[in-house]
Amino acid sequence: MLNDTSIAGSARASNTSLYTICLFASLIGFGQNALLVSLPTLVATTDITIASWSVLIAIGTVLFIPTAPYWGKRSDRRGPKSIVLTALLGLSLCFSGMAAILYALDKALLTTTAALVLLAMLRIVYGVTVSGLVPACQHWAILTVGEQHRLSAITSISASLSMGRVLSPVLAVALIKLDPLFAITVVGFAALGLFVVCLMTPALTPKPMAHTVLDKPITMTIPRYLIIALLLCSALGVLHYSLTPLLSAVSSLSAESLSDWVGYLLTLSAIVTLATQIGVVKKKKLSLEQMLFWGGLLLMIGYSLFLFANITAYLIGISILSVGNAILTPAYTTKAMSKQSGHQGQISGLLATSHTLGFALSALFVAASTSLFINPLWFSVLFAVALFTTITSMSFQRGLETRN
C-alpha cells in the first residue's frame, strides 16, 4: 500500500513538472504570434517600415540555425534547466526591451535610427538565447516521463506550442486595442514570471554516459529525418508567405477582409493541429510508421487544394495540412531521437535548425515564383511530394532489411 502511494505521488509530480515545462514552451508560440499580430499597428504608429521589421525578425530567426544545435548539445551534457532559464530570460529581455524602445521612440526620446540599432541588438539576443527553448523543453520532458514515453513527451511540447499559437491572436488583438505596446509587454513580463517558476522547478540531469567515439557524425545517423524536417517547413513557409496573395485571388473576398481571413486560416490551423495532437497522437491511435505515411500523404492532398482559388478549398486544405503536420512532426522527431539516446538534446537542436533553414529557403522560392509567374503553391506541392517519396523509400528499405 505504501509503495503504491509512493508510485502515485511520483506520477503526480512528473505530470506537474511536465505541465510546467509545456508552459515554458508555449510562450515561444505565444510571443511569435503576438509580435506578428502587433506588426500592422506598430508600422502604423512608428516610422519603422514593414521592410525594416522583416529584417529585424529575420535577424533573430537566422541565428537559430547555428545556436539551436549548440544548446541541444549543452542540454545533453549539463541538463536542460539552465538552457530554459537562459531562453526565458532572453525572451523577457527582448520583448520588454522592445516595448521600452518603441515607447521611447514614440516620446521622441530616441531617433528612428537609434531605435533600429537597439531593436537589432535585442533580436540578436533573442536568436542566440531563445533558440534553445524548444530543444531543451523537449529534452526536459523526455527526462521527466522517461524515454519509453518519448512520443508522449514530444507531443506534449508540440501541443503546448499550438496552444500558444491558438490563444495569442485573440489575446493580442484585445491588448492592442488598449495600447499598441501591450501585447509585446505582456509577453516580456510573462517570460519573467515563468523564469521565476523555472527557478523553482526541480532540475533533471541526464545520466552520465561513458565517453564513446561515434562511428559517424550525428547528422549522418539521421539524414532523412533532417531532410523531412527541411521539406516540411519549406512547404509550410511558402504557404505562410503566400496567404495574402492567394486570398487576393479569391474574387468573393474584399480587400478589407484579407487580413481577417489570414487570421481565420491561421487560427483554424492551430485549432486543428492541437485537436489532432491531443485526440490522435497523445492517445496513440497510430503507430510511428503510420503517422509518417499518413502525414506525408495528407500534406500532398492539402497543398494541392491551395492550387484552386476558392475559399472553401483553402479551408479544407489548411485543415488537412494541419492534421498531416500534427501527426508527422512528432513521428519523425521521435524516430530521429531514438537513433542516439544519449544525444537527444543535440538531435532536437539539429531538427530545429532544419526547420529554420526550411522557412528561410521558402522565401527564396516565393520570390522565384513571382519571377516565373507561377502559383507559389506548386513549390509546396513539390516539397510535399519529395517528402512523401523520402518516407516511402524509408519504408521500402526497412521492408528489404526485414526480409533479409
mmCIF file of C-alpha atoms in Angstrom:
data_model
loop_
_atom_site.group_PDB
_atom_site.id
_atom_site.type_symbol
_atom_site.label_atom_id
_atom_site.label_comp_id
_atom_site.label_asym_id
_atom_site.label_seq_id
_atom_site.Cartn_x
_atom_site.Cartn_y
_atom_site.Cartn_z
ATOM 1 C CA MET A 1 0.000 0.000 0.000
ATOM 2 C CA LEU A 2 2.788 2.378 0.948
ATOM 3 C CA ASN A 3 4.645 1.509 -2.251
ATOM 4 C CA ASP A 4 1.520 2.175 -4.367
ATOM 5 C CA THR A 5 1.066 5.544 -2.683
ATOM 6 C CA SER A 6 4.702 6.423 -3.366
ATOM 7 C CA ILE A 7 4.353 5.488 -7.046
ATOM 8 C CA ALA A 8 1.157 7.518 -7.397
ATOM 9 C CA GLY A 9 2.818 10.525 -5.769
ATOM 10 C CA SER A 10 5.808 10.217 -8.097
ATOM 11 C CA ALA A 11 3.498 10.060 -11.136
ATOM 12 C CA ARG A 12 1.631 13.178 -9.998
ATOM 13 C CA ALA A 13 4.920 15.022 -9.505
ATOM 14 C CA SER A 14 6.070 14.012 -13.006
ATOM 15 C CA ASN A 15 2.796 15.199 -14.523
ATOM 16 C CA THR A 16 3.059 18.527 -12.687
ATOM 17 C CA SER A 17 6.625 19.018 -13.925
ATOM 18 C CA LEU A 18 5.593 18.100 -17.486
ATOM 19 C CA TYR A 19 2.749 20.644 -17.469
ATOM 20 C CA THR A 20 5.153 23.294 -16.189
ATOM 21 C CA ILE A 21 7.680 22.509 -18.922
ATOM 22 C CA CYS A 22 4.888 22.718 -21.515
ATOM 23 C CA LEU A 23 4.015 26.158 -20.150
ATOM 24 C CA PHE A 24 7.595 27.303 -20.784
ATOM 25 C CA ALA A 25 7.463 26.050 -24.391
ATOM 26 C CA SER A 26 4.040 27.599 -25.085
ATOM 27 C CA LEU A 27 5.459 31.081 -24.567
ATOM 28 C CA ILE A 28 7.543 30.971 -27.749
ATOM 29 C CA GLY A 29 4.438 30.288 -29.855
ATOM 30 C CA PHE A 30 2.551 32.998 -27.996
ATOM 31 C CA GLY A 31 5.382 35.507 -28.426
ATOM 32 C CA GLN A 32 5.859 34.858 -32.152
ATOM 33 C CA ASN A 33 2.172 35.316 -32.976
ATOM 34 C CA ALA A 34 1.770 38.293 -30.628
ATOM 35 C CA LEU A 35 4.566 40.096 -32.495
ATOM 36 C CA LEU A 36 3.063 39.233 -35.891
ATOM 37 C CA VAL A 37 -0.391 40.446 -34.829
ATOM 38 C CA SER A 38 1.153 43.650 -33.439
ATOM 39 C CA LEU A 39 3.129 44.434 -36.626
ATOM 40 C CA PRO A 40 0.411 46.284 -38.604
ATOM 41 C CA THR A 41 -0.240 48.568 -35.617
ATOM 42 C CA LEU A 42 3.477 49.104 -34.972
ATOM 43 C CA VAL A 43 4.057 50.026 -38.623
ATOM 44 C CA ALA A 44 1.153 52.483 -38.492
ATOM 45 C CA THR A 45 2.247 54.136 -35.237
ATOM 46 C CA THR A 46 6.034 54.357 -35.806
ATOM 47 C CA ASP A 47 8.446 55.415 -38.555
ATOM 48 C CA ILE A 48 9.700 51.833 -38.854
ATOM 49 C CA THR A 49 8.593 50.281 -42.147
ATOM 50 C CA ILE A 50 7.378 46.724 -42.683
ATOM 51 C CA ALA A 51 10.581 46.041 -44.647
ATOM 52 C CA SER A 52 12.671 47.055 -41.624
ATOM 53 C CA TRP A 53 10.547 44.902 -39.325
ATOM 54 C CA SER A 54 11.018 41.960 -41.694
ATOM 55 C CA VAL A 55 14.798 42.368 -41.484
ATOM 56 C CA LEU A 56 14.659 42.634 -37.684
ATOM 57 C CA ILE A 57 12.571 39.467 -37.399
ATOM 58 C CA ALA A 58 14.888 37.657 -39.826
ATOM 59 C CA ILE A 59 17.952 38.554 -37.718
ATOM 60 C CA GLY A 60 16.578 36.624 -34.761
ATOM 61 C CA THR A 61 15.299 33.726 -36.857
ATOM 62 C CA VAL A 62 18.539 33.146 -38.805
ATOM 63 C CA LEU A 63 20.532 32.921 -35.564
ATOM 64 C CA PHE A 64 18.514 29.814 -34.630
ATOM 65 C CA ILE A 65 20.448 27.911 -37.318
ATOM 66 C CA PRO A 66 23.891 27.833 -35.624
ATOM 67 C CA THR A 67 22.763 28.154 -31.991
ATOM 68 C CA ALA A 68 19.956 25.559 -31.627
ATOM 69 C CA PRO A 69 22.324 22.551 -32.048
ATOM 70 C CA TYR A 70 24.744 24.149 -29.573
ATOM 71 C CA TRP A 71 22.061 24.463 -26.877
ATOM 72 C CA GLY A 72 20.851 20.929 -27.609
ATOM 73 C CA LYS A 73 24.362 19.535 -27.142
ATOM 74 C CA ARG A 74 24.783 21.510 -23.919
ATOM 75 C CA SER A 75 21.459 20.153 -22.665
ATOM 76 C CA ASP A 76 22.702 16.583 -23.222
ATOM 77 C CA ARG A 77 25.786 17.290 -21.094
ATOM 78 C CA ARG A 78 24.531 19.533 -18.289
ATOM 79 C CA GLY A 79 20.786 19.151 -18.314
ATOM 80 C CA PRO A 80 18.040 21.318 -19.856
ATOM 81 C CA LYS A 81 17.020 23.557 -16.941
ATOM 82 C CA SER A 82 19.826 26.120 -17.333
ATOM 83 C CA ILE A 83 19.092 26.403 -21.066
ATOM 84 C CA VAL A 84 15.383 27.026 -20.411
ATOM 85 C CA LEU A 85 16.283 29.670 -17.820
ATOM 86 C CA THR A 86 18.594 31.393 -20.316
ATOM 87 C CA ALA A 87 15.905 31.285 -23.028
ATOM 88 C CA LEU A 88 13.185 32.706 -20.782
ATOM 89 C CA LEU A 89 15.481 35.493 -19.618
ATOM 90 C CA GLY A 90 16.394 36.282 -23.237
ATOM 91 C CA LEU A 91 12.722 36.250 -24.227
ATOM 92 C CA SER A 92 11.835 38.616 -21.400
ATOM 93 C CA LEU A 93 14.694 40.984 -22.222
ATOM 94 C CA CYS A 94 13.826 41.026 -25.929
ATOM 95 C CA PHE A 95 10.099 41.769 -25.593
ATOM 96 C CA SER A 96 10.340 44.094 -22.586
ATOM 97 C CA GLY A 97 13.240 45.931 -24.215
ATOM 98 C CA MET A 98 11.323 46.186 -27.483
ATOM 99 C CA ALA A 99 8.360 47.770 -25.696
ATOM 100 C CA ALA A 100 10.663 50.226 -23.881
ATOM 101 C CA ILE A 101 12.454 51.228 -27.108
ATOM 102 C CA LEU A 102 9.205 51.768 -29.016
ATOM 103 C CA TYR A 103 7.805 53.796 -26.114
ATOM 104 C CA ALA A 104 10.934 55.985 -26.131
ATOM 105 C CA LEU A 105 10.631 56.353 -29.910
ATOM 106 C CA ASP A 106 7.012 57.440 -29.581
ATOM 107 C CA LYS A 107 8.005 60.067 -26.983
ATOM 108 C CA ALA A 108 10.835 61.322 -29.246
ATOM 109 C CA LEU A 109 13.443 60.192 -26.718
ATOM 110 C CA LEU A 110 15.155 58.153 -29.458
ATOM 111 C CA THR A 111 15.693 58.672 -33.173
ATOM 112 C CA THR A 112 14.429 56.047 -35.606
ATOM 113 C CA THR A 113 17.995 55.040 -36.462
ATOM 114 C CA ALA A 114 18.945 54.582 -32.808
ATOM 115 C CA ALA A 115 15.761 52.579 -32.210
ATOM 116 C CA LEU A 116 16.545 50.295 -35.153
ATOM 117 C CA VAL A 117 20.073 49.636 -33.868
ATOM 118 C CA LEU A 118 18.785 48.796 -30.375
ATOM 119 C CA LEU A 119 15.999 46.598 -31.758
ATOM 120 C CA ALA A 120 18.536 44.726 -33.904
ATOM 121 C CA MET A 121 20.667 44.095 -30.804
ATOM 122 C CA LEU A 122 17.626 42.716 -28.972
ATOM 123 C CA ARG A 123 16.820 40.419 -31.898
ATOM 124 C CA ILE A 124 20.392 39.105 -31.740
ATOM 125 C CA VAL A 125 19.869 38.341 -28.042
ATOM 126 C CA TYR A 126 16.574 36.646 -28.964
ATOM 127 C CA GLY A 127 18.154 34.469 -31.657
ATOM 128 C CA VAL A 128 21.116 33.420 -29.530
ATOM 129 C CA THR A 129 19.163 32.574 -26.360
ATOM 130 C CA VAL A 130 15.599 31.609 -27.312
ATOM 131 C CA SER A 131 16.803 29.092 -29.929
ATOM 132 C CA GLY A 132 17.446 26.675 -27.060
ATOM 133 C CA LEU A 133 13.939 26.818 -25.584
ATOM 134 C CA VAL A 134 12.134 24.142 -27.625
ATOM 135 C CA PRO A 135 15.058 21.635 -27.823
ATOM 136 C CA ALA A 136 15.672 21.968 -24.074
ATOM 137 C CA CYS A 137 11.958 21.664 -23.240
ATOM 138 C CA GLN A 138 11.694 18.522 -25.388
ATOM 139 C CA HIS A 139 14.739 17.043 -23.659
ATOM 140 C CA TRP A 140 13.431 18.014 -20.201
ATOM 141 C CA ALA A 141 10.023 16.482 -20.973
ATOM 142 C CA ILE A 142 11.643 13.188 -22.040
ATOM 143 C CA LEU A 143 13.766 13.106 -18.873
ATOM 144 C CA THR A 144 10.605 13.744 -16.839
ATOM 145 C CA VAL A 145 8.414 10.949 -18.240
ATOM 146 C CA GLY A 146 11.140 8.529 -19.332
ATOM 147 C CA GLU A 147 12.485 7.506 -22.732
ATOM 148 C CA GLN A 148 9.810 4.817 -23.048
ATOM 149 C CA HIS A 149 7.272 7.658 -23.290
ATOM 150 C CA ARG A 150 9.334 9.762 -25.724
ATOM 151 C CA LEU A 151 6.474 10.237 -28.229
ATOM 152 C CA SER A 152 4.110 11.423 -25.492
ATOM 153 C CA ALA A 153 6.693 13.921 -24.220
ATOM 154 C CA ILE A 154 7.412 15.346 -27.687
ATOM 155 C CA THR A 155 3.693 15.574 -28.472
ATOM 156 C CA SER A 156 3.071 17.432 -25.212
ATOM 157 C CA ILE A 157 5.633 20.091 -26.178
ATOM 158 C CA SER A 158 4.204 20.338 -29.714
ATOM 159 C CA ALA A 159 0.690 20.714 -28.290
ATOM 160 C CA SER A 160 1.850 23.472 -25.943
ATOM 161 C CA LEU A 161 3.322 25.389 -28.898
ATOM 162 C CA SER A 162 -0.017 25.019 -30.691
ATOM 163 C CA MET A 163 -1.890 26.197 -27.610
ATOM 164 C CA GLY A 164 0.258 29.329 -27.509
ATOM 165 C CA ARG A 165 -0.498 29.990 -31.178
ATOM 166 C CA VAL A 166 -4.238 29.424 -30.666
ATOM 167 C CA LEU A 167 -4.552 31.823 -27.733
ATOM 168 C CA SER A 168 -2.146 34.544 -28.844
ATOM 169 C CA PRO A 169 -4.082 36.133 -31.766
ATOM 170 C CA VAL A 170 -7.259 36.740 -29.746
ATOM 171 C CA LEU A 171 -5.434 37.974 -26.648
ATOM 172 C CA ALA A 172 -3.012 40.088 -28.679
ATOM 173 C CA VAL A 173 -5.847 41.815 -30.562
ATOM 174 C CA ALA A 174 -7.604 42.607 -27.276
ATOM 175 C CA LEU A 175 -4.412 44.003 -25.720
ATOM 176 C CA ILE A 176 -3.523 46.077 -28.791
ATOM 177 C CA LYS A 177 -6.911 47.804 -28.601
ATOM 178 C CA LEU A 178 -5.862 49.067 -25.148
ATOM 179 C CA ASP A 179 -2.380 50.119 -26.275
ATOM 180 C CA PRO A 180 -0.200 49.185 -29.287
ATOM 181 C CA LEU A 181 2.614 48.032 -26.978
ATOM 182 C CA PHE A 182 0.551 45.988 -24.503
ATOM 183 C CA ALA A 183 0.799 42.654 -26.334
ATOM 184 C CA ILE A 184 4.600 42.558 -26.518
ATOM 185 C CA THR A 185 4.872 43.998 -22.982
ATOM 186 C CA VAL A 186 2.717 41.163 -21.634
ATOM 187 C CA VAL A 187 4.971 38.600 -23.360
ATOM 188 C CA GLY A 188 8.015 40.177 -21.707
ATOM 189 C CA PHE A 189 6.513 40.088 -18.208
ATOM 190 C CA ALA A 190 5.102 36.579 -18.751
ATOM 191 C CA ALA A 191 8.604 35.346 -19.653
ATOM 192 C CA LEU A 192 9.991 36.925 -16.486
ATOM 193 C CA GLY A 193 7.257 35.276 -14.412
ATOM 194 C CA LEU A 194 7.974 31.888 -15.964
ATOM 195 C CA PHE A 195 11.694 32.437 -15.323
ATOM 196 C CA VAL A 196 10.854 32.576 -11.592
ATOM 197 C CA VAL A 197 8.685 29.456 -11.921
ATOM 198 C CA CYS A 198 11.534 27.665 -13.716
ATOM 199 C CA LEU A 199 13.926 28.505 -10.866
ATOM 200 C CA MET A 200 11.607 26.586 -8.516
ATOM 201 C CA THR A 201 11.073 23.629 -10.869
ATOM 202 C CA PRO A 202 13.141 20.534 -9.966
ATOM 203 C CA ALA A 203 16.081 20.057 -12.329
ATOM 204 C CA LEU A 204 16.729 16.727 -14.018
ATOM 205 C CA THR A 205 20.224 15.859 -15.203
ATOM 206 C CA PRO A 206 20.869 13.237 -17.899
ATOM 207 C CA LYS A 207 22.541 10.051 -16.740
ATOM 208 C CA PRO A 208 26.311 10.319 -17.190
ATOM 209 C CA MET A 209 27.416 8.230 -20.128
ATOM 210 C CA ALA A 210 30.777 6.660 -20.791
ATOM 211 C CA HIS A 211 32.782 8.624 -23.334
ATOM 212 C CA THR A 212 32.362 6.963 -26.703
ATOM 213 C CA VAL A 213 33.521 7.920 -30.158
ATOM 214 C CA LEU A 214 30.645 7.789 -32.629
ATOM 215 C CA ASP A 215 31.273 5.886 -35.863
ATOM 216 C CA LYS A 216 29.951 8.902 -37.788
ATOM 217 C CA PRO A 217 28.587 12.373 -37.004
ATOM 218 C CA ILE A 218 25.052 12.547 -35.629
ATOM 219 C CA THR A 219 23.917 14.349 -38.780
ATOM 220 C CA MET A 220 24.845 11.216 -40.746
ATOM 221 C CA THR A 221 22.750 8.959 -38.491
ATOM 222 C CA ILE A 222 19.532 10.915 -39.105
ATOM 223 C CA PRO A 223 19.936 12.450 -42.605
ATOM 224 C CA ARG A 224 16.488 11.504 -43.878
ATOM 225 C CA TYR A 225 14.739 12.912 -40.825
ATOM 226 C CA LEU A 226 16.617 16.189 -41.293
ATOM 227 C CA ILE A 227 15.513 16.202 -44.949
ATOM 228 C CA ILE A 228 11.893 15.577 -43.909
ATOM 229 C CA ALA A 229 12.073 18.477 -41.423
ATOM 230 C CA LEU A 230 13.574 20.744 -44.101
ATOM 231 C CA LEU A 231 10.953 19.851 -46.719
ATOM 232 C CA LEU A 232 8.082 20.154 -44.234
ATOM 233 C CA CYS A 233 8.992 23.707 -43.222
ATOM 234 C CA SER A 234 9.903 24.761 -46.764
ATOM 235 C CA ALA A 235 6.402 23.808 -47.916
ATOM 236 C CA LEU A 236 4.764 25.418 -44.885
ATOM 237 C CA GLY A 237 6.839 28.591 -45.236
ATOM 238 C CA VAL A 238 5.783 29.034 -48.872
ATOM 239 C CA LEU A 239 2.149 28.809 -47.774
ATOM 240 C CA HIS A 240 2.574 31.344 -44.961
ATOM 241 C CA TYR A 241 4.347 33.835 -47.227
ATOM 242 C CA SER A 242 1.699 33.359 -49.932
ATOM 243 C CA LEU A 243 -1.523 33.512 -47.909
ATOM 244 C CA THR A 244 -2.334 37.158 -48.678
ATOM 245 C CA PRO A 245 -1.701 36.866 -52.470
ATOM 246 C CA LEU A 246 -3.662 33.605 -52.580
ATOM 247 C CA LEU A 247 -6.625 35.156 -50.782
ATOM 248 C CA SER A 248 -6.419 38.192 -53.077
ATOM 249 C CA ALA A 249 -7.101 35.853 -55.997
ATOM 250 C CA VAL A 250 -10.460 34.861 -54.490
ATOM 251 C CA SER A 251 -12.919 37.217 -56.162
ATOM 252 C CA SER A 252 -15.542 36.882 -53.429
ATOM 253 C CA LEU A 253 -13.247 38.465 -50.800
ATOM 254 C CA SER A 254 -12.936 42.216 -50.378
ATOM 255 C CA ALA A 255 -9.573 43.901 -49.838
ATOM 256 C CA GLU A 256 -10.665 44.920 -46.325
ATOM 257 C CA SER A 257 -11.355 41.307 -45.327
ATOM 258 C CA LEU A 258 -7.990 39.844 -46.415
ATOM 259 C CA SER A 259 -6.260 40.361 -43.048
ATOM 260 C CA ASP A 260 -9.254 38.859 -41.254
ATOM 261 C CA TRP A 261 -9.149 35.758 -43.441
ATOM 262 C CA VAL A 262 -5.412 35.310 -42.877
ATOM 263 C CA GLY A 263 -6.191 35.297 -39.153
ATOM 264 C CA TYR A 264 -9.092 32.866 -39.631
ATOM 265 C CA LEU A 265 -6.957 30.389 -41.572
ATOM 266 C CA LEU A 266 -4.049 30.522 -39.099
ATOM 267 C CA THR A 267 -6.398 30.135 -36.127
ATOM 268 C CA LEU A 268 -8.190 27.199 -37.784
ATOM 269 C CA SER A 269 -4.810 25.602 -38.462
ATOM 270 C CA ALA A 270 -3.740 25.958 -34.828
ATOM 271 C CA ILE A 271 -7.043 24.565 -33.513
ATOM 272 C CA VAL A 272 -6.995 21.529 -35.850
ATOM 273 C CA THR A 273 -3.325 20.896 -35.017
ATOM 274 C CA LEU A 274 -3.978 20.989 -31.277
ATOM 275 C CA ALA A 275 -7.051 18.739 -31.562
ATOM 276 C CA THR A 276 -5.076 16.178 -33.608
ATOM 277 C CA GLN A 277 -2.146 16.215 -31.196
ATOM 278 C CA ILE A 278 -4.430 15.569 -28.224
ATOM 279 C CA GLY A 279 -7.003 13.277 -29.847
ATOM 280 C CA VAL A 280 -4.794 11.172 -32.131
ATOM 281 C CA VAL A 281 -1.100 11.406 -31.263
ATOM 282 C CA LYS A 282 -1.338 11.536 -27.463
ATOM 283 C CA LYS A 283 -3.807 8.617 -27.479
ATOM 284 C CA LYS A 284 -1.504 6.615 -29.779
ATOM 285 C CA LYS A 285 -4.178 5.893 -32.372
ATOM 286 C CA LEU A 286 -1.455 5.287 -34.989
ATOM 287 C CA SER A 287 1.995 3.699 -34.990
ATOM 288 C CA LEU A 288 5.020 5.860 -35.827
ATOM 289 C CA GLU A 289 5.232 4.332 -39.313
ATOM 290 C CA GLN A 290 1.529 5.029 -39.922
ATOM 291 C CA MET A 291 1.958 8.595 -38.685
ATOM 292 C CA LEU A 292 4.806 9.157 -41.134
ATOM 293 C CA PHE A 293 2.881 7.672 -44.063
ATOM 294 C CA TRP A 294 -0.447 9.414 -43.444
ATOM 295 C CA GLY A 295 1.249 12.671 -42.512
ATOM 296 C CA GLY A 296 3.121 12.774 -45.822
ATOM 297 C CA LEU A 297 0.040 11.790 -47.826
ATOM 298 C CA LEU A 298 -2.167 14.418 -46.173
ATOM 299 C CA LEU A 299 0.427 17.111 -46.906
ATOM 300 C CA MET A 300 0.285 16.340 -50.638
ATOM 301 C CA ILE A 301 -3.515 16.449 -50.639
ATOM 302 C CA GLY A 302 -3.717 19.619 -48.537
ATOM 303 C CA TYR A 303 -1.244 21.662 -50.571
ATOM 304 C CA SER A 304 -2.875 20.521 -53.817
ATOM 305 C CA LEU A 305 -6.169 22.108 -52.704
ATOM 306 C CA PHE A 306 -4.445 25.506 -52.485
ATOM 307 C CA LEU A 307 -3.941 25.399 -56.251
ATOM 308 C CA PHE A 308 -7.649 26.247 -56.583
ATOM 309 C CA ALA A 309 -8.610 29.913 -55.997
ATOM 310 C CA ASN A 310 -11.541 29.063 -53.766
ATOM 311 C CA ILE A 311 -12.007 29.913 -50.091
ATOM 312 C CA THR A 312 -13.729 26.582 -49.373
ATOM 313 C CA ALA A 313 -10.777 24.719 -50.892
ATOM 314 C CA TYR A 314 -8.431 26.795 -48.713
ATOM 315 C CA LEU A 315 -10.386 25.997 -45.530
ATOM 316 C CA ILE A 316 -10.430 22.275 -46.311
ATOM 317 C CA GLY A 317 -6.806 22.347 -47.455
ATOM 318 C CA ILE A 318 -5.435 24.012 -44.330
ATOM 319 C CA SER A 319 -7.419 21.613 -42.120
ATOM 320 C CA ILE A 320 -5.959 18.587 -43.943
ATOM 321 C CA LEU A 321 -2.476 20.118 -43.811
ATOM 322 C CA SER A 322 -2.771 20.750 -40.094
ATOM 323 C CA VAL A 323 -3.694 17.121 -39.411
ATOM 324 C CA GLY A 324 -0.736 15.990 -41.535
ATOM 325 C CA ASN A 325 1.709 18.318 -39.765
ATOM 326 C CA ALA A 326 0.366 17.352 -36.338
ATOM 327 C CA ILE A 327 0.988 13.635 -36.823
ATOM 328 C CA LEU A 328 4.137 13.906 -38.937
ATOM 329 C CA THR A 329 6.259 16.206 -36.738
ATOM 330 C CA PRO A 330 6.221 14.144 -33.501
ATOM 331 C CA ALA A 331 6.697 10.960 -35.552
ATOM 332 C CA TYR A 332 9.931 11.946 -37.283
ATOM 333 C CA THR A 333 11.189 13.731 -34.148
ATOM 334 C CA THR A 334 10.661 10.588 -32.069
ATOM 335 C CA LYS A 335 12.237 8.341 -34.707
ATOM 336 C CA ALA A 336 15.267 10.629 -35.014
ATOM 337 C CA MET A 337 15.794 10.820 -31.244
ATOM 338 C CA SER A 338 15.652 7.038 -30.927
ATOM 339 C CA LYS A 339 18.799 6.762 -33.071
ATOM 340 C CA GLN A 340 21.109 8.182 -30.362
ATOM 341 C CA SER A 341 19.586 8.008 -26.861
ATOM 342 C CA GLY A 342 22.456 9.959 -25.305
ATOM 343 C CA HIS A 343 22.230 12.877 -27.741
ATOM 344 C CA GLN A 344 18.530 13.711 -27.744
ATOM 345 C CA GLY A 345 19.021 17.401 -26.993
ATOM 346 C CA GLN A 346 21.509 17.743 -29.844
ATOM 347 C CA ILE A 347 19.197 15.911 -32.260
ATOM 348 C CA SER A 348 16.330 18.200 -31.261
ATOM 349 C CA GLY A 349 18.589 21.184 -31.951
ATOM 350 C CA LEU A 350 19.567 19.817 -35.380
ATOM 351 C CA LEU A 351 15.906 19.324 -36.288
ATOM 352 C CA ALA A 352 15.203 22.904 -35.175
ATOM 353 C CA THR A 353 17.989 24.056 -37.497
ATOM 354 C CA SER A 354 16.415 22.138 -40.397
ATOM 355 C CA HIS A 355 13.067 23.780 -39.606
ATOM 356 C CA THR A 356 14.644 27.246 -39.662
ATOM 357 C CA LEU A 357 16.510 26.531 -42.904
ATOM 358 C CA GLY A 358 13.246 25.367 -44.452
ATOM 359 C CA PHE A 359 11.474 28.612 -43.598
ATOM 360 C CA ALA A 360 14.451 30.616 -44.879
ATOM 361 C CA LEU A 361 14.551 28.740 -48.193
ATOM 362 C CA SER A 362 10.803 29.135 -48.662
ATOM 363 C CA ALA A 363 11.205 32.905 -49.018
ATOM 364 C CA LEU A 364 13.576 32.313 -51.959
ATOM 365 C CA PHE A 365 11.078 30.015 -53.667
ATOM 366 C CA VAL A 366 8.266 32.532 -53.201
ATOM 367 C CA ALA A 367 10.468 35.168 -54.848
ATOM 368 C CA ALA A 368 11.265 32.718 -57.657
ATOM 369 C CA SER A 369 7.568 32.028 -58.235
ATOM 370 C CA THR A 370 6.988 35.760 -58.715
ATOM 371 C CA SER A 371 9.726 35.909 -61.373
ATOM 372 C CA LEU A 372 8.372 32.778 -63.083
ATOM 373 C CA PHE A 373 4.734 33.976 -62.882
ATOM 374 C CA ILE A 374 3.521 30.715 -61.344
ATOM 375 C CA ASN A 375 1.427 29.878 -58.302
ATOM 376 C CA PRO A 376 3.957 29.556 -55.414
ATOM 377 C CA LEU A 377 1.968 26.656 -54.002
ATOM 378 C CA TRP A 378 3.334 24.487 -56.819
ATOM 379 C CA PHE A 379 6.611 24.578 -54.850
ATOM 380 C CA SER A 380 4.764 23.446 -51.698
ATOM 381 C CA VAL A 381 3.246 20.552 -53.644
ATOM 382 C CA LEU A 382 6.721 19.680 -54.998
ATOM 383 C CA PHE A 383 8.201 19.704 -51.479
ATOM 384 C CA ALA A 384 5.327 17.552 -50.212
ATOM 385 C CA VAL A 385 5.869 15.012 -52.997
ATOM 386 C CA ALA A 386 9.609 14.895 -52.228
ATOM 387 C CA LEU A 387 8.810 14.456 -48.524
ATOM 388 C CA PHE A 388 6.361 11.599 -49.178
ATOM 389 C CA THR A 389 8.882 9.970 -51.526
ATOM 390 C CA THR A 390 11.517 10.116 -48.768
ATOM 391 C CA ILE A 391 9.118 8.494 -46.292
ATOM 392 C CA THR A 392 8.077 5.699 -48.675
ATOM 393 C CA SER A 393 11.711 4.986 -49.595
ATOM 394 C CA MET A 394 12.493 4.597 -45.888
ATOM 395 C CA SER A 395 9.602 2.149 -45.503
ATOM 396 C CA PHE A 396 10.738 0.217 -48.579
ATOM 397 C CA GLN A 397 14.292 -0.017 -47.238
ATOM 398 C CA ARG A 398 13.032 -1.224 -43.832
ATOM 399 C CA GLY A 399 10.971 -3.878 -45.631
ATOM 400 C CA LEU A 400 14.016 -5.143 -47.521
ATOM 401 C CA GLU A 401 16.102 -5.243 -44.336
ATOM 402 C CA THR A 402 13.386 -7.194 -42.522
ATOM 403 C CA ARG A 403 13.121 -9.680 -45.404
ATOM 404 C CA ASN A 404 16.872 -10.226 -45.445
#
